[in-house]
Amino acid sequence: MNIDNTESSSQTQTQHDQHGRWPQAESVEDFRHNLAEVHARIATACQRAGRDPASVRLLPVSKTKPETSLRLAYAAGCRLLGENKPQEAYRKWEAMQDLGDLQWSVIGHLQTNKAKLVARFASEFQALDSLRVAEALERRLQAEGRALDVFVQVNTSGEASKYGLNPDDVPAFLRALPAFSALRVRGLMTLALFSAEAERVRKCFVLLRELRDQLRHDAPHGIDLDELSMGMSGDYEIAIEEGATIVRVGQAIFGARLTPDSYYWPTAPDGEPDQ
Ligand SMILES: *Cc1c(COP(=O)(O)O)cnc(C)c1O
C-alpha cells in the first residue's frame, strides 16, 4: 500500500454515507454555496487525475424537488436541469416557460409512450437503451422538427434491476443509430453500483471508459462518443478520476430527497448504502 501519498486517487472514498442526509438548500445563497462546493470538489478530483476542470460539466439533478427550489437553482446560475421522470420534467418545463433559457436533460428510463413528451421539450436524453425508444423518439422529433442529444445507457454494475444495455450489446446498438437522424449521439452514460466500497464503484466507471475507448475508433460516422456521463452525489469524484465528462449531481446541490430512490431506480437502496 502507498501510505505516503494520501492524495492518491485510489484512496478517494464515496460520499454515499451522506445519502439521505444532505442538508436542504432553501435559499439562493444555499444553492450558490453548494454549487461552489461541488465545483471545488470537481476541480480537486481533476487535479488528482491531471485533468482540466473545464472538461467536466456539472448537471444539477432536480428530481422530486418543487418548482420553488428549481427557481432558486436557476437564480444561482443553473441553466440545465436533470430530471429522471419524463412526466415530472414535462410538468416543470410547462410551469417554468417564463425562464426562456432553462434547458432540460432527461436522465431516466423512457417508455415509448412517453417519447412524445421528451421530443417536445428536452434538449438532452441520457438513458437511451433500446431501438424501440430510438424509433419512437425519432418519429416524434421529426414531427416536432427538433433534434435531441442522446447518451447510450450502459449497465456497468451487472445488476439485473438496472436499466441500460449489457456492455456486449453496445457495439451493435451503436451501429444501428445512424439511421435516426434526429438523435445526436454524444456518448455513454451509466449508474454505478450503489456501494460504500469505492473500488467496486470505480470498476463500473472504468468499464464505461474502456468500452468508450474501444468503440470510439470505429464508431459509425456521425456517432460521437466524446462524453462519459457518470457519477452522482456520492461518487462523482471517483467518476471524474476515471474520465467522466458529465457528472449528474442532485442531493449535494438540492438537499436530500424525501421520495425513496426505488421510485426512480427499481430496487434501489432507500437511504442506506450497502456494505
Ligand atoms: C437522481 C439521479 C442522479 C443524482 O443522484 P444524487 O444522489 O441526487 O446525486 C444521477 N443520475 C440519475 C440517473 C438519477 O436518476
PDB file of C-alpha atoms and ligand atoms in Angstrom:
ATOM      1  CA  MET A   1       0.000   0.000   0.000  1.00  0.00           C
ATOM      2  CA  ASN A   2       1.111   3.507  -0.759  1.00  0.00           C
ATOM      3  CA  ILE A   3       0.578   5.130   2.616  1.00  0.00           C
ATOM      4  CA  ASP A   4       2.612   8.271   1.947  1.00  0.00           C
ATOM      5  CA  ASN A   5       0.543   9.554  -0.899  1.00  0.00           C
ATOM      6  CA  THR A   6      -2.773  10.458   0.714  1.00  0.00           C
ATOM      7  CA  GLU A   7      -3.727  12.439  -2.387  1.00  0.00           C
ATOM      8  CA  SER A   8      -3.612   9.288  -4.453  1.00  0.00           C
ATOM      9  CA  SER A   9      -6.861   8.827  -6.322  1.00  0.00           C
ATOM     10  CA  SER A  10      -7.003   5.174  -5.370  1.00  0.00           C
ATOM     11  CA  GLN A  11      -7.976   6.339  -1.894  1.00  0.00           C
ATOM     12  CA  THR A  12     -10.901   8.535  -2.871  1.00  0.00           C
ATOM     13  CA  GLN A  13     -13.925   7.395  -0.910  1.00  0.00           C
ATOM     14  CA  THR A  14     -17.582   7.570  -1.832  1.00  0.00           C
ATOM     15  CA  GLN A  15     -19.863  10.033  -0.085  1.00  0.00           C
ATOM     16  CA  HIS A  16     -22.682   7.517  -0.062  1.00  0.00           C
ATOM     17  CA  ASP A  17     -22.811   7.782   3.726  1.00  0.00           C
ATOM     18  CA  GLN A  18     -24.363  11.205   3.090  1.00  0.00           C
ATOM     19  CA  HIS A  19     -27.193   9.678   1.074  1.00  0.00           C
ATOM     20  CA  GLY A  20     -30.475  10.920   2.522  1.00  0.00           C
ATOM     21  CA  ARG A  21     -28.611  13.309   4.847  1.00  0.00           C
ATOM     22  CA  TRP A  22     -27.608  16.179   2.584  1.00  0.00           C
ATOM     23  CA  PRO A  23     -28.940  19.449   4.041  1.00  0.00           C
ATOM     24  CA  GLN A  24     -31.822  21.094   2.179  1.00  0.00           C
ATOM     25  CA  ALA A  25     -30.964  24.089   0.007  1.00  0.00           C
ATOM     26  CA  GLU A  26     -33.535  26.747   0.902  1.00  0.00           C
ATOM     27  CA  SER A  27     -32.128  29.984  -0.460  1.00  0.00           C
ATOM     28  CA  VAL A  28     -30.155  31.235  -3.444  1.00  0.00           C
ATOM     29  CA  GLU A  29     -27.179  31.503  -1.097  1.00  0.00           C
ATOM     30  CA  ASP A  30     -27.558  27.826  -0.157  1.00  0.00           C
ATOM     31  CA  PHE A  31     -27.520  26.900  -3.832  1.00  0.00           C
ATOM     32  CA  ARG A  32     -24.522  29.130  -4.542  1.00  0.00           C
ATOM     33  CA  HIS A  33     -22.702  27.580  -1.614  1.00  0.00           C
ATOM     34  CA  ASN A  34     -23.483  24.003  -2.652  1.00  0.00           C
ATOM     35  CA  LEU A  35     -22.611  24.640  -6.288  1.00  0.00           C
ATOM     36  CA  ALA A  36     -19.303  26.207  -5.253  1.00  0.00           C
ATOM     37  CA  GLU A  37     -18.560  23.227  -3.028  1.00  0.00           C
ATOM     38  CA  VAL A  38     -19.286  20.732  -5.803  1.00  0.00           C
ATOM     39  CA  HIS A  39     -17.247  22.736  -8.324  1.00  0.00           C
ATOM     40  CA  ALA A  40     -14.345  22.839  -5.849  1.00  0.00           C
ATOM     41  CA  ARG A  41     -14.502  19.066  -5.393  1.00  0.00           C
ATOM     42  CA  ILE A  42     -14.650  18.632  -9.167  1.00  0.00           C
ATOM     43  CA  ALA A  43     -11.526  20.793  -9.505  1.00  0.00           C
ATOM     44  CA  THR A  44      -9.676  18.799  -6.846  1.00  0.00           C
ATOM     45  CA  ALA A  45     -10.621  15.496  -8.440  1.00  0.00           C
ATOM     46  CA  CYS A  46      -9.460  16.846 -11.808  1.00  0.00           C
ATOM     47  CA  GLN A  47      -6.172  17.864 -10.252  1.00  0.00           C
ATOM     48  CA  ARG A  48      -5.628  14.345  -8.884  1.00  0.00           C
ATOM     49  CA  ALA A  49      -6.314  12.951 -12.341  1.00  0.00           C
ATOM     50  CA  GLY A  50      -4.305  15.560 -14.237  1.00  0.00           C
ATOM     51  CA  ARG A  51      -7.406  16.821 -15.998  1.00  0.00           C
ATOM     52  CA  ASP A  52      -8.689  20.271 -16.904  1.00  0.00           C
ATOM     53  CA  PRO A  53     -11.763  21.119 -14.757  1.00  0.00           C
ATOM     54  CA  ALA A  54     -13.301  22.672 -17.883  1.00  0.00           C
ATOM     55  CA  SER A  55     -13.528  19.139 -19.304  1.00  0.00           C
ATOM     56  CA  VAL A  56     -16.197  18.220 -16.729  1.00  0.00           C
ATOM     57  CA  ARG A  57     -19.767  19.506 -16.966  1.00  0.00           C
ATOM     58  CA  LEU A  58     -21.892  19.582 -13.822  1.00  0.00           C
ATOM     59  CA  LEU A  59     -25.514  18.579 -14.452  1.00  0.00           C
ATOM     60  CA  PRO A  60     -27.645  19.549 -11.439  1.00  0.00           C
ATOM     61  CA  VAL A  61     -30.408  16.988 -10.899  1.00  0.00           C
ATOM     62  CA  SER A  62     -33.679  18.457  -9.626  1.00  0.00           C
ATOM     63  CA  LYS A  63     -35.968  15.413  -9.496  1.00  0.00           C
ATOM     64  CA  THR A  64     -38.598  15.361  -6.699  1.00  0.00           C
ATOM     65  CA  LYS A  65     -37.811  18.987  -5.870  1.00  0.00           C
ATOM     66  CA  PRO A  66     -40.598  21.607  -6.101  1.00  0.00           C
ATOM     67  CA  GLU A  67     -40.676  24.443  -8.596  1.00  0.00           C
ATOM     68  CA  THR A  68     -39.639  26.980  -5.917  1.00  0.00           C
ATOM     69  CA  SER A  69     -36.458  25.035  -5.368  1.00  0.00           C
ATOM     70  CA  LEU A  70     -35.729  24.847  -9.105  1.00  0.00           C
ATOM     71  CA  ARG A  71     -36.215  28.606  -9.400  1.00  0.00           C
ATOM     72  CA  LEU A  72     -33.658  29.161  -6.647  1.00  0.00           C
ATOM     73  CA  ALA A  73     -31.220  26.926  -8.520  1.00  0.00           C
ATOM     74  CA  TYR A  74     -31.874  28.974 -11.657  1.00  0.00           C
ATOM     75  CA  ALA A  75     -31.226  32.191  -9.718  1.00  0.00           C
ATOM     76  CA  ALA A  76     -27.942  30.669  -8.550  1.00  0.00           C
ATOM     77  CA  GLY A  77     -26.934  30.158 -12.178  1.00  0.00           C
ATOM     78  CA  CYS A  78     -28.231  26.715 -13.248  1.00  0.00           C
ATOM     79  CA  ARG A  79     -29.369  26.710 -16.892  1.00  0.00           C
ATOM     80  CA  LEU A  80     -29.696  22.967 -17.483  1.00  0.00           C
ATOM     81  CA  LEU A  81     -31.501  20.682 -15.046  1.00  0.00           C
ATOM     82  CA  GLY A  82     -31.644  16.896 -14.980  1.00  0.00           C
ATOM     83  CA  GLU A  83     -34.909  15.081 -14.285  1.00  0.00           C
ATOM     84  CA  ASN A  84     -35.468  11.351 -14.116  1.00  0.00           C
ATOM     85  CA  LYS A  85     -39.162  11.043 -14.993  1.00  0.00           C
ATOM     86  CA  PRO A  86     -40.472  12.454 -18.284  1.00  0.00           C
ATOM     87  CA  GLN A  87     -43.887  13.442 -16.894  1.00  0.00           C
ATOM     88  CA  GLU A  88     -42.420  15.236 -13.906  1.00  0.00           C
ATOM     89  CA  ALA A  89     -39.907  17.010 -16.143  1.00  0.00           C
ATOM     90  CA  TYR A  90     -42.607  17.993 -18.634  1.00  0.00           C
ATOM     91  CA  ARG A  91     -44.769  19.437 -15.867  1.00  0.00           C
ATOM     92  CA  LYS A  92     -41.875  21.519 -14.569  1.00  0.00           C
ATOM     93  CA  TRP A  93     -40.943  22.660 -18.076  1.00  0.00           C
ATOM     94  CA  GLU A  94     -44.519  23.843 -18.654  1.00  0.00           C
ATOM     95  CA  ALA A  95     -44.597  25.661 -15.330  1.00  0.00           C
ATOM     96  CA  MET A  96     -41.304  27.438 -15.967  1.00  0.00           C
ATOM     97  CA  GLN A  97     -41.754  28.651 -19.510  1.00  0.00           C
ATOM     98  CA  ASP A  98     -41.001  32.172 -18.287  1.00  0.00           C
ATOM     99  CA  LEU A  99     -37.360  31.099 -17.809  1.00  0.00           C
ATOM    100  CA  GLY A 100     -36.625  31.091 -21.515  1.00  0.00           C
ATOM    101  CA  ASP A 101     -33.038  29.854 -21.313  1.00  0.00           C
ATOM    102  CA  LEU A 102     -33.603  26.982 -18.894  1.00  0.00           C
ATOM    103  CA  GLN A 103     -32.929  23.624 -20.580  1.00  0.00           C
ATOM    104  CA  TRP A 104     -33.818  20.090 -19.591  1.00  0.00           C
ATOM    105  CA  SER A 105     -31.959  16.821 -19.588  1.00  0.00           C
ATOM    106  CA  VAL A 106     -33.991  13.642 -19.105  1.00  0.00           C
ATOM    107  CA  ILE A 107     -31.743  11.111 -17.378  1.00  0.00           C
ATOM    108  CA  GLY A 108     -34.169   8.306 -16.542  1.00  0.00           C
ATOM    109  CA  HIS A 109     -35.644   5.308 -18.317  1.00  0.00           C
ATOM    110  CA  LEU A 110     -38.145   6.138 -21.040  1.00  0.00           C
ATOM    111  CA  GLN A 111     -41.155   4.160 -22.180  1.00  0.00           C
ATOM    112  CA  THR A 112     -42.077   4.572 -25.824  1.00  0.00           C
ATOM    113  CA  ASN A 113     -45.438   6.090 -24.924  1.00  0.00           C
ATOM    114  CA  LYS A 114     -43.613   8.983 -23.219  1.00  0.00           C
ATOM    115  CA  ALA A 115     -41.324   9.696 -26.184  1.00  0.00           C
ATOM    116  CA  LYS A 116     -43.739  12.367 -27.345  1.00  0.00           C
ATOM    117  CA  LEU A 117     -43.157  14.383 -24.153  1.00  0.00           C
ATOM    118  CA  VAL A 118     -39.391  14.160 -24.309  1.00  0.00           C
ATOM    119  CA  ALA A 119     -39.335  15.077 -28.007  1.00  0.00           C
ATOM    120  CA  ARG A 120     -41.274  18.230 -27.215  1.00  0.00           C
ATOM    121  CA  PHE A 121     -39.186  19.838 -24.509  1.00  0.00           C
ATOM    122  CA  ALA A 122     -35.914  18.071 -23.664  1.00  0.00           C
ATOM    123  CA  SER A 123     -32.573  19.184 -25.052  1.00  0.00           C
ATOM    124  CA  GLU A 124     -30.832  16.011 -23.926  1.00  0.00           C
ATOM    125  CA  PHE A 125     -31.795  12.401 -23.180  1.00  0.00           C
ATOM    126  CA  GLN A 126     -29.254  10.316 -21.301  1.00  0.00           C
ATOM    127  CA  ALA A 127     -30.940   6.943 -20.939  1.00  0.00           C
ATOM    128  CA  LEU A 128     -31.234   5.528 -24.455  1.00  0.00           C
ATOM    129  CA  ASP A 129     -31.201   1.742 -24.155  1.00  0.00           C
ATOM    130  CA  SER A 130     -33.405   0.278 -26.858  1.00  0.00           C
ATOM    131  CA  LEU A 131     -34.086   0.649 -30.577  1.00  0.00           C
ATOM    132  CA  ARG A 132     -37.803   0.854 -29.843  1.00  0.00           C
ATOM    133  CA  VAL A 133     -37.212   4.010 -27.830  1.00  0.00           C
ATOM    134  CA  ALA A 134     -34.859   5.347 -30.529  1.00  0.00           C
ATOM    135  CA  GLU A 135     -37.577   4.768 -33.140  1.00  0.00           C
ATOM    136  CA  ALA A 136     -40.274   6.396 -31.034  1.00  0.00           C
ATOM    137  CA  LEU A 137     -38.102   9.430 -30.324  1.00  0.00           C
ATOM    138  CA  GLU A 138     -37.064   9.766 -33.961  1.00  0.00           C
ATOM    139  CA  ARG A 139     -40.678   9.777 -35.136  1.00  0.00           C
ATOM    140  CA  ARG A 140     -41.758  12.340 -32.543  1.00  0.00           C
ATOM    141  CA  LEU A 141     -38.707  14.542 -33.076  1.00  0.00           C
ATOM    142  CA  GLN A 142     -39.297  14.600 -36.829  1.00  0.00           C
ATOM    143  CA  ALA A 143     -42.874  15.670 -36.153  1.00  0.00           C
ATOM    144  CA  GLU A 144     -41.675  18.458 -33.852  1.00  0.00           C
ATOM    145  CA  GLY A 145     -38.880  19.491 -36.207  1.00  0.00           C
ATOM    146  CA  ARG A 146     -36.390  19.045 -33.386  1.00  0.00           C
ATOM    147  CA  ALA A 147     -33.177  17.135 -32.691  1.00  0.00           C
ATOM    148  CA  LEU A 148     -32.021  15.685 -29.391  1.00  0.00           C
ATOM    149  CA  ASP A 149     -28.619  14.986 -27.861  1.00  0.00           C
ATOM    150  CA  VAL A 150     -28.631  11.393 -26.618  1.00  0.00           C
ATOM    151  CA  PHE A 151     -26.437   9.156 -24.498  1.00  0.00           C
ATOM    152  CA  VAL A 152     -26.499   5.396 -24.616  1.00  0.00           C
ATOM    153  CA  GLN A 153     -27.063   3.978 -21.136  1.00  0.00           C
ATOM    154  CA  VAL A 154     -24.896   1.015 -20.242  1.00  0.00           C
ATOM    155  CA  ASN A 155     -25.394  -1.344 -17.315  1.00  0.00           C
ATOM    156  CA  THR A 156     -21.905  -1.494 -15.827  1.00  0.00           C
ATOM    157  CA  SER A 157     -22.841  -2.966 -12.455  1.00  0.00           C
ATOM    158  CA  GLY A 158     -24.247  -6.233 -13.744  1.00  0.00           C
ATOM    159  CA  GLU A 159     -27.303  -5.782 -11.543  1.00  0.00           C
ATOM    160  CA  ALA A 160     -30.359  -7.231 -13.230  1.00  0.00           C
ATOM    161  CA  SER A 161     -32.501  -4.424 -11.861  1.00  0.00           C
ATOM    162  CA  LYS A 162     -30.530  -1.640 -13.514  1.00  0.00           C
ATOM    163  CA  TYR A 163     -31.558  -0.184 -16.826  1.00  0.00           C
ATOM    164  CA  GLY A 164     -29.078   0.085 -19.646  1.00  0.00           C
ATOM    165  CA  LEU A 165     -27.556  -2.146 -22.285  1.00  0.00           C
ATOM    166  CA  ASN A 166     -25.289  -5.030 -21.485  1.00  0.00           C
ATOM    167  CA  PRO A 167     -21.785  -3.812 -22.473  1.00  0.00           C
ATOM    168  CA  ASP A 168     -21.550  -6.617 -25.055  1.00  0.00           C
ATOM    169  CA  ASP A 169     -24.625  -5.290 -26.844  1.00  0.00           C
ATOM    170  CA  VAL A 170     -23.393  -1.720 -27.202  1.00  0.00           C
ATOM    171  CA  PRO A 171     -21.346  -2.088 -30.441  1.00  0.00           C
ATOM    172  CA  ALA A 172     -24.280  -3.441 -32.459  1.00  0.00           C
ATOM    173  CA  PHE A 173     -26.604  -0.906 -30.894  1.00  0.00           C
ATOM    174  CA  LEU A 174     -24.334   1.963 -31.946  1.00  0.00           C
ATOM    175  CA  ARG A 175     -24.172   0.632 -35.491  1.00  0.00           C
ATOM    176  CA  ALA A 176     -27.959   0.932 -35.725  1.00  0.00           C
ATOM    177  CA  LEU A 177     -28.136   4.533 -34.516  1.00  0.00           C
ATOM    178  CA  PRO A 178     -27.060   6.472 -37.646  1.00  0.00           C
ATOM    179  CA  ALA A 179     -30.466   5.589 -39.085  1.00  0.00           C
ATOM    180  CA  PHE A 180     -32.035   8.031 -36.613  1.00  0.00           C
ATOM    181  CA  SER A 181     -31.102  11.442 -37.946  1.00  0.00           C
ATOM    182  CA  ALA A 182     -32.793  13.422 -35.183  1.00  0.00           C
ATOM    183  CA  LEU A 183     -30.734  11.688 -32.494  1.00  0.00           C
ATOM    184  CA  ARG A 184     -27.289  13.187 -31.987  1.00  0.00           C
ATOM    185  CA  VAL A 185     -25.282  10.581 -30.134  1.00  0.00           C
ATOM    186  CA  ARG A 186     -22.894  12.253 -27.699  1.00  0.00           C
ATOM    187  CA  GLY A 187     -21.557   9.426 -25.587  1.00  0.00           C
ATOM    188  CA  LEU A 188     -22.261   6.816 -22.950  1.00  0.00           C
ATOM    189  CA  MET A 189     -23.985   7.046 -19.578  1.00  0.00           C
ATOM    190  CA  THR A 190     -24.041   4.761 -16.557  1.00  0.00           C
ATOM    191  CA  LEU A 191     -25.179   4.435 -12.978  1.00  0.00           C
ATOM    192  CA  ALA A 192     -22.525   2.724 -10.897  1.00  0.00           C
ATOM    193  CA  LEU A 193     -23.141   0.118  -8.273  1.00  0.00           C
ATOM    194  CA  PHE A 194     -24.557   1.835  -5.195  1.00  0.00           C
ATOM    195  CA  SER A 195     -21.967   0.765  -2.674  1.00  0.00           C
ATOM    196  CA  ALA A 196     -19.796   2.256   0.048  1.00  0.00           C
ATOM    197  CA  GLU A 197     -16.919   0.177  -1.323  1.00  0.00           C
ATOM    198  CA  ALA A 198     -15.114   2.675  -3.525  1.00  0.00           C
ATOM    199  CA  GLU A 199     -13.231   0.057  -5.507  1.00  0.00           C
ATOM    200  CA  ARG A 200     -16.401  -1.707  -6.607  1.00  0.00           C
ATOM    201  CA  VAL A 201     -17.906   1.626  -7.650  1.00  0.00           C
ATOM    202  CA  ARG A 202     -14.735   2.580  -9.525  1.00  0.00           C
ATOM    203  CA  LYS A 203     -14.858  -0.649 -11.529  1.00  0.00           C
ATOM    204  CA  CYS A 204     -18.150   0.434 -13.080  1.00  0.00           C
ATOM    205  CA  PHE A 205     -16.647   3.741 -14.217  1.00  0.00           C
ATOM    206  CA  VAL A 206     -13.537   2.049 -15.567  1.00  0.00           C
ATOM    207  CA  LEU A 207     -15.706  -0.348 -17.537  1.00  0.00           C
ATOM    208  CA  LEU A 208     -17.623   2.518 -19.184  1.00  0.00           C
ATOM    209  CA  ARG A 209     -14.436   4.393 -20.060  1.00  0.00           C
ATOM    210  CA  GLU A 210     -12.747   1.331 -21.523  1.00  0.00           C
ATOM    211  CA  LEU A 211     -15.846   0.491 -23.528  1.00  0.00           C
ATOM    212  CA  ARG A 212     -15.939   4.043 -24.892  1.00  0.00           C
ATOM    213  CA  ASP A 213     -12.217   3.998 -25.764  1.00  0.00           C
ATOM    214  CA  GLN A 214     -12.622   0.682 -27.513  1.00  0.00           C
ATOM    215  CA  LEU A 215     -15.670   1.762 -29.536  1.00  0.00           C
ATOM    216  CA  ARG A 216     -14.539   5.242 -30.353  1.00  0.00           C
ATOM    217  CA  HIS A 217     -12.111   4.267 -33.098  1.00  0.00           C
ATOM    218  CA  ASP A 218     -14.594   2.573 -35.366  1.00  0.00           C
ATOM    219  CA  ALA A 219     -17.744   4.340 -34.289  1.00  0.00           C
ATOM    220  CA  PRO A 220     -20.107   4.823 -37.235  1.00  0.00           C
ATOM    221  CA  HIS A 221     -19.997   8.185 -38.984  1.00  0.00           C
ATOM    222  CA  GLY A 222     -21.952  10.790 -37.022  1.00  0.00           C
ATOM    223  CA  ILE A 223     -21.775   8.834 -33.787  1.00  0.00           C
ATOM    224  CA  ASP A 224     -19.835  10.906 -31.330  1.00  0.00           C
ATOM    225  CA  LEU A 225     -18.519   9.165 -28.224  1.00  0.00           C
ATOM    226  CA  ASP A 226     -16.744  12.085 -26.570  1.00  0.00           C
ATOM    227  CA  GLU A 227     -18.924  12.190 -23.485  1.00  0.00           C
ATOM    228  CA  LEU A 228     -18.963   9.929 -20.460  1.00  0.00           C
ATOM    229  CA  SER A 229     -21.866  10.748 -18.149  1.00  0.00           C
ATOM    230  CA  MET A 230     -21.109   9.045 -14.861  1.00  0.00           C
ATOM    231  CA  GLY A 231     -21.057   9.923 -11.180  1.00  0.00           C
ATOM    232  CA  MET A 232     -23.656  11.309  -8.779  1.00  0.00           C
ATOM    233  CA  SER A 233     -23.565  12.989  -5.340  1.00  0.00           C
ATOM    234  CA  GLY A 234     -21.982  10.007  -3.625  1.00  0.00           C
ATOM    235  CA  ASP A 235     -19.401   9.052  -6.241  1.00  0.00           C
ATOM    236  CA  TYR A 236     -18.740  11.843  -8.756  1.00  0.00           C
ATOM    237  CA  GLU A 237     -15.171  12.406  -7.595  1.00  0.00           C
ATOM    238  CA  ILE A 238     -14.278   8.811  -8.367  1.00  0.00           C
ATOM    239  CA  ALA A 239     -16.083   9.100 -11.718  1.00  0.00           C
ATOM    240  CA  ILE A 240     -14.002  12.158 -12.627  1.00  0.00           C
ATOM    241  CA  GLU A 241     -10.798  10.313 -11.782  1.00  0.00           C
ATOM    242  CA  GLU A 242     -11.949   7.681 -14.276  1.00  0.00           C
ATOM    243  CA  GLY A 243     -12.785  10.112 -17.064  1.00  0.00           C
ATOM    244  CA  ALA A 244     -16.326  11.442 -16.513  1.00  0.00           C
ATOM    245  CA  THR A 245     -17.094  14.462 -18.693  1.00  0.00           C
ATOM    246  CA  ILE A 246     -20.560  14.938 -17.163  1.00  0.00           C
ATOM    247  CA  VAL A 247     -21.476  14.348 -13.529  1.00  0.00           C
ATOM    248  CA  ARG A 248     -25.145  14.235 -12.526  1.00  0.00           C
ATOM    249  CA  VAL A 249     -25.459  15.672  -9.042  1.00  0.00           C
ATOM    250  CA  GLY A 250     -28.760  16.046  -7.200  1.00  0.00           C
ATOM    251  CA  GLN A 251     -28.700  15.821  -3.419  1.00  0.00           C
ATOM    252  CA  ALA A 252     -25.354  17.543  -2.887  1.00  0.00           C
ATOM    253  CA  ILE A 253     -26.856  20.633  -4.554  1.00  0.00           C
ATOM    254  CA  PHE A 254     -30.578  20.470  -3.745  1.00  0.00           C
ATOM    255  CA  GLY A 255     -30.528  18.518  -0.497  1.00  0.00           C
ATOM    256  CA  ALA A 256     -31.703  15.031   0.376  1.00  0.00           C
ATOM    257  CA  ARG A 257     -34.814  13.683  -1.317  1.00  0.00           C
ATOM    258  CA  LEU A 258     -37.857  12.548   0.631  1.00  0.00           C
ATOM    259  CA  THR A 259     -39.083  10.321  -2.179  1.00  0.00           C
ATOM    260  CA  PRO A 260     -37.391   6.940  -1.923  1.00  0.00           C
ATOM    261  CA  ASP A 261     -34.927   6.174  -4.704  1.00  0.00           C
ATOM    262  CA  SER A 262     -36.793   2.981  -5.501  1.00  0.00           C
ATOM    263  CA  TYR A 263     -39.382   5.224  -7.178  1.00  0.00           C
ATOM    264  CA  TYR A 264     -36.728   6.158  -9.734  1.00  0.00           C
ATOM    265  CA  TRP A 265     -34.465   3.144  -9.716  1.00  0.00           C
ATOM    266  CA  PRO A 266     -36.145  -0.227  -9.301  1.00  0.00           C
ATOM    267  CA  THR A 267     -34.846  -1.913  -6.137  1.00  0.00           C
ATOM    268  CA  ALA A 268     -32.533   0.983  -5.331  1.00  0.00           C
ATOM    269  CA  PRO A 269     -31.462   1.228  -1.714  1.00  0.00           C
ATOM    270  CA  ASP A 270     -33.638   3.679   0.252  1.00  0.00           C
ATOM    271  CA  GLY A 271     -31.011   5.639   2.090  1.00  0.00           C
ATOM    272  CA  GLU A 272     -28.627   3.004   3.345  1.00  0.00           C
ATOM    273  CA  PRO A 273     -25.646   2.215   1.185  1.00  0.00           C
ATOM    274  CA  ASP A 274     -24.803  -1.442   1.175  1.00  0.00           C
ATOM    275  CA  GLN A 275     -21.541  -2.604   2.622  1.00  0.00           C
TER     276      GLN A 275
HETATM  277  C1  LIG B   1     -31.233  11.049  -9.249  1.00  0.00           C
HETATM  278  C2  LIG B   1     -30.222  10.722 -10.240  1.00  0.00           C
HETATM  279  C3  LIG B   1     -28.900  11.188 -10.121  1.00  0.00           C
HETATM  280  C4  LIG B   1     -28.426  12.067  -8.984  1.00  0.00           C
HETATM  281  O1  LIG B   1     -28.388  11.383  -7.764  1.00  0.00           O
HETATM  282  P1  LIG B   1     -27.963  12.175  -6.441  1.00  0.00           P
HETATM  283  O2  LIG B   1     -27.720  11.139  -5.427  1.00  0.00           O
HETATM  284  O3  LIG B   1     -29.125  13.040  -6.097  1.00  0.00           O
HETATM  285  O4  LIG B   1     -26.784  12.988  -6.792  1.00  0.00           O
HETATM  286  C5  LIG B   1     -27.979  10.805 -11.094  1.00  0.00           C
HETATM  287  N1  LIG B   1     -28.355  10.048 -12.140  1.00  0.00           N
HETATM  288  C6  LIG B   1     -29.609   9.589 -12.292  1.00  0.00           C
HETATM  289  C7  LIG B   1     -29.926   8.736 -13.464  1.00  0.00           C
HETATM  290  C8  LIG B   1     -30.583   9.905 -11.350  1.00  0.00           C
HETATM  291  O5  LIG B   1     -31.840   9.449 -11.513  1.00  0.00           O
END
